[in-house]
């Protein structure tokens, strides 16, 4: 007995193949697992437990509102959503990388171009001020000429009981003393 032809199934399959081809054609920074099981192979794979501990993102974010500042390709925004949070992803690039549009769209996470964190946030973002339980400030600090303004911007976005989670890098090639502490946990603010 032959199965009946279902044109919608064939169309969905072709659409899925097109999306997979697009994912495979792009240059990813993070390894990102898509809802359909497709994996974008990036340079950084933070799926292992040791990385989860390093970034100290809580396992349960149910009921939390999270802002991922400097989302880049959306990895941490997606992680927060998987852990139960309502998430907004933001970066300074208005024509955001195609990787972020694809990854964030797959998880139905909104993206906002927030602007340059070296300067005070525009009043047009006033509706966001005081609205977040957690602001992720991962991989941003070493890009800022004015890190104090960056922290002030992050703080303006928090609820009074909120917290900013910070991760940054140290150039260990030029700082011999830093090598002794390479296994130490990162400083979180």
Short mmCIF file of N, CA, C and O in Angstrom, two decimals, residues 19 23 26 28 30 32-35 40 66-82 85-113 136:
data_model
loop_
_atom_site.label_atom_id
_atom_site.label_comp_id
_atom_site.label_asym_id
_atom_site.label_seq_id
_atom_site.Cartn_x
_atom_site.Cartn_y
_atom_site.Cartn_z
N UNK A 19 16.82 25.92 5.94
CA UNK A 19 17.29 26.50 7.20
C UNK A 19 18.59 25.81 7.64
O UNK A 19 19.55 26.48 8.03
N UNK A 23 22.17 27.58 8.26
CA UNK A 23 22.92 27.45 9.51
C UNK A 23 24.34 26.98 9.23
O UNK A 23 25.31 27.54 9.75
N UNK A 26 26.80 29.69 7.67
CA UNK A 26 27.19 30.86 8.44
C UNK A 26 28.39 30.58 9.36
O UNK A 26 28.63 29.45 9.75
N UNK A 28 29.72 30.87 12.90
CA UNK A 28 29.19 30.98 14.26
C UNK A 28 30.32 31.15 15.26
O UNK A 28 31.37 30.53 15.13
N UNK A 30 29.53 30.74 18.81
CA UNK A 30 29.15 29.71 19.79
C UNK A 30 28.55 28.50 19.09
O UNK A 30 27.93 28.63 18.03
N UNK A 32 25.59 26.31 18.92
CA UNK A 32 24.20 26.54 19.32
C UNK A 32 23.34 25.39 18.80
O UNK A 32 23.39 25.05 17.63
N UNK A 33 22.56 24.81 19.73
CA UNK A 33 21.62 23.76 19.36
C UNK A 33 20.27 24.40 19.07
O UNK A 33 19.72 25.10 19.91
N UNK A 34 19.75 24.13 17.89
CA UNK A 34 18.44 24.66 17.49
C UNK A 34 17.34 23.71 17.96
O UNK A 34 17.58 22.53 18.21
N UNK A 35 16.11 24.24 18.07
CA UNK A 35 15.00 23.40 18.57
C UNK A 35 14.78 22.12 17.76
O UNK A 35 14.34 21.12 18.31
N UNK A 40 24.65 24.35 15.22
CA UNK A 40 25.55 25.28 14.54
C UNK A 40 26.92 25.09 15.16
O UNK A 40 27.09 25.22 16.37
N UNK A 66 15.16 38.55 31.89
CA UNK A 66 16.60 38.63 31.65
C UNK A 66 16.89 39.44 30.40
O UNK A 66 16.24 39.28 29.37
N UNK A 67 17.90 40.30 30.50
CA UNK A 67 18.42 41.04 29.35
C UNK A 67 19.82 40.53 29.07
O UNK A 67 20.68 40.55 29.96
N UNK A 68 20.06 40.07 27.86
CA UNK A 68 21.40 39.64 27.44
C UNK A 68 22.03 40.77 26.65
O UNK A 68 21.77 40.94 25.45
N UNK A 69 22.84 41.59 27.33
CA UNK A 69 23.55 42.69 26.67
C UNK A 69 24.73 42.12 25.89
O UNK A 69 25.45 41.27 26.40
N UNK A 70 24.93 42.60 24.69
CA UNK A 70 26.02 42.09 23.87
C UNK A 70 25.76 40.66 23.45
O UNK A 70 26.65 39.81 23.49
N UNK A 71 24.56 40.37 23.03
CA UNK A 71 24.12 39.00 22.75
C UNK A 71 24.92 38.30 21.67
O UNK A 71 25.00 37.09 21.65
N UNK A 72 25.51 39.05 20.75
CA UNK A 72 26.29 38.53 19.63
C UNK A 72 25.47 37.54 18.82
O UNK A 72 24.57 37.96 18.11
N UNK A 73 25.69 36.23 18.95
CA UNK A 73 24.88 35.28 18.18
C UNK A 73 23.74 34.68 19.00
O UNK A 73 23.03 33.81 18.53
N UNK A 74 23.54 35.16 20.21
CA UNK A 74 22.37 34.80 21.00
C UNK A 74 22.52 33.63 21.94
O UNK A 74 21.55 33.23 22.59
N UNK A 75 23.72 33.09 22.09
CA UNK A 75 23.89 31.88 22.90
C UNK A 75 23.33 32.02 24.31
O UNK A 75 22.55 31.18 24.78
N UNK A 76 23.73 33.08 25.03
CA UNK A 76 23.32 33.20 26.44
C UNK A 76 21.85 33.57 26.58
O UNK A 76 21.20 33.17 27.55
N UNK A 77 21.30 34.30 25.62
CA UNK A 77 19.87 34.59 25.63
C UNK A 77 19.09 33.28 25.50
O UNK A 77 18.10 33.06 26.20
N UNK A 78 19.55 32.41 24.62
CA UNK A 78 18.90 31.11 24.42
C UNK A 78 19.02 30.26 25.69
O UNK A 78 18.05 29.63 26.11
N UNK A 79 20.18 30.27 26.32
CA UNK A 79 20.36 29.51 27.56
C UNK A 79 19.40 30.00 28.64
O UNK A 79 18.80 29.20 29.36
N UNK A 80 19.25 31.31 28.76
CA UNK A 80 18.34 31.86 29.77
C UNK A 80 16.90 31.45 29.46
O UNK A 80 16.14 31.10 30.37
N UNK A 81 16.52 31.47 28.19
CA UNK A 81 15.16 31.06 27.81
C UNK A 81 14.95 29.58 28.11
O UNK A 81 13.90 29.20 28.63
N UNK A 82 15.94 28.74 27.83
CA UNK A 82 15.83 27.31 28.12
C UNK A 82 15.64 27.07 29.62
O UNK A 82 15.07 26.06 30.02
N UNK A 85 13.39 31.73 31.67
CA UNK A 85 13.27 33.19 31.74
C UNK A 85 12.52 33.76 30.55
O UNK A 85 12.48 33.17 29.47
N UNK A 86 11.95 34.93 30.76
CA UNK A 86 11.51 35.78 29.66
C UNK A 86 12.74 36.58 29.28
O UNK A 86 13.40 37.16 30.16
N UNK A 87 13.09 36.62 28.00
CA UNK A 87 14.39 37.16 27.59
C UNK A 87 14.27 38.21 26.50
O UNK A 87 13.46 38.07 25.58
N UNK A 88 15.09 39.23 26.63
CA UNK A 88 15.31 40.20 25.56
C UNK A 88 16.80 40.19 25.27
O UNK A 88 17.62 40.25 26.19
N UNK A 89 17.16 40.09 24.00
CA UNK A 89 18.57 40.11 23.59
C UNK A 89 18.89 41.48 22.99
O UNK A 89 18.06 42.04 22.27
N UNK A 90 20.05 42.02 23.32
CA UNK A 90 20.42 43.34 22.81
C UNK A 90 21.89 43.38 22.44
O UNK A 90 22.72 42.70 23.04
N UNK A 91 22.17 44.17 21.45
CA UNK A 91 23.55 44.42 21.03
C UNK A 91 23.59 45.80 20.41
O UNK A 91 22.55 46.43 20.25
N UNK A 92 24.76 46.25 20.03
CA UNK A 92 24.87 47.59 19.47
C UNK A 92 24.75 47.62 17.96
O UNK A 92 24.72 48.67 17.36
N UNK A 93 24.76 46.47 17.34
CA UNK A 93 24.72 46.41 15.88
C UNK A 93 23.30 46.35 15.39
O UNK A 93 22.60 45.38 15.64
N UNK A 94 22.84 47.39 14.70
CA UNK A 94 21.47 47.38 14.20
C UNK A 94 21.28 46.34 13.10
O UNK A 94 20.37 45.54 13.18
N UNK A 95 22.14 46.31 12.08
CA UNK A 95 21.98 45.22 11.12
C UNK A 95 22.66 43.99 11.72
O UNK A 95 23.74 43.57 11.31
N UNK A 96 22.03 43.45 12.76
CA UNK A 96 22.64 42.38 13.56
C UNK A 96 23.09 41.22 12.69
O UNK A 96 22.53 40.98 11.63
N UNK A 97 24.09 40.56 13.18
CA UNK A 97 24.59 39.39 12.49
C UNK A 97 23.47 38.44 12.12
O UNK A 97 22.53 38.23 12.90
N UNK A 98 23.58 37.87 10.96
CA UNK A 98 22.57 36.93 10.51
C UNK A 98 22.46 35.73 11.45
O UNK A 98 21.38 35.16 11.62
N UNK A 99 23.56 35.39 12.10
CA UNK A 99 23.52 34.27 13.04
C UNK A 99 22.55 34.55 14.18
O UNK A 99 21.76 33.69 14.55
N UNK A 100 22.59 35.76 14.72
CA UNK A 100 21.70 36.09 15.84
C UNK A 100 20.24 36.08 15.40
O UNK A 100 19.38 35.56 16.10
N UNK A 101 19.97 36.65 14.25
CA UNK A 101 18.58 36.67 13.75
C UNK A 101 18.04 35.26 13.62
O UNK A 101 16.91 34.97 14.00
N UNK A 102 18.86 34.36 13.10
CA UNK A 102 18.44 32.98 12.90
C UNK A 102 18.26 32.25 14.23
O UNK A 102 17.23 31.63 14.48
N UNK A 103 19.25 32.36 15.12
CA UNK A 103 19.20 31.65 16.40
C UNK A 103 18.11 32.20 17.31
O UNK A 103 17.32 31.44 17.88
N UNK A 104 18.06 33.52 17.46
CA UNK A 104 17.06 34.12 18.34
C UNK A 104 15.65 33.90 17.80
O UNK A 104 14.72 33.64 18.57
N UNK A 105 15.50 33.97 16.49
CA UNK A 105 14.20 33.73 15.88
C UNK A 105 13.70 32.32 16.11
O UNK A 105 12.51 32.10 16.35
N UNK A 106 14.61 31.35 16.08
CA UNK A 106 14.23 29.95 16.31
C UNK A 106 13.67 29.74 17.71
O UNK A 106 12.84 28.86 17.93
N UNK A 107 14.12 30.56 18.66
CA UNK A 107 13.66 30.44 20.04
C UNK A 107 12.65 31.53 20.41
O UNK A 107 12.31 31.69 21.58
N UNK A 108 12.22 32.30 19.42
CA UNK A 108 11.24 33.37 19.63
C UNK A 108 11.68 34.36 20.70
O UNK A 108 10.93 34.72 21.61
N UNK A 109 12.94 34.80 20.58
CA UNK A 109 13.52 35.80 21.48
C UNK A 109 13.63 37.11 20.71
O UNK A 109 14.20 37.14 19.62
N UNK A 110 13.11 38.18 21.29
CA UNK A 110 13.18 39.49 20.65
C UNK A 110 14.59 40.07 20.75
O UNK A 110 15.31 39.84 21.74
N UNK A 111 14.94 40.86 19.71
CA UNK A 111 16.24 41.51 19.65
C UNK A 111 16.04 43.01 19.58
O UNK A 111 15.14 43.50 18.91
N UNK A 112 16.93 43.73 20.25
CA UNK A 112 16.87 45.19 20.29
C UNK A 112 18.27 45.75 20.07
O UNK A 112 19.24 45.26 20.67
N UNK A 113 18.38 46.76 19.22
CA UNK A 113 19.65 47.47 19.07
C UNK A 113 19.67 48.55 20.14
O UNK A 113 18.94 49.54 20.06
N UNK A 136 22.74 40.13 31.77
CA UNK A 136 23.95 39.38 31.44
C UNK A 136 24.92 40.34 30.75
O UNK A 136 24.58 40.96 29.74
#
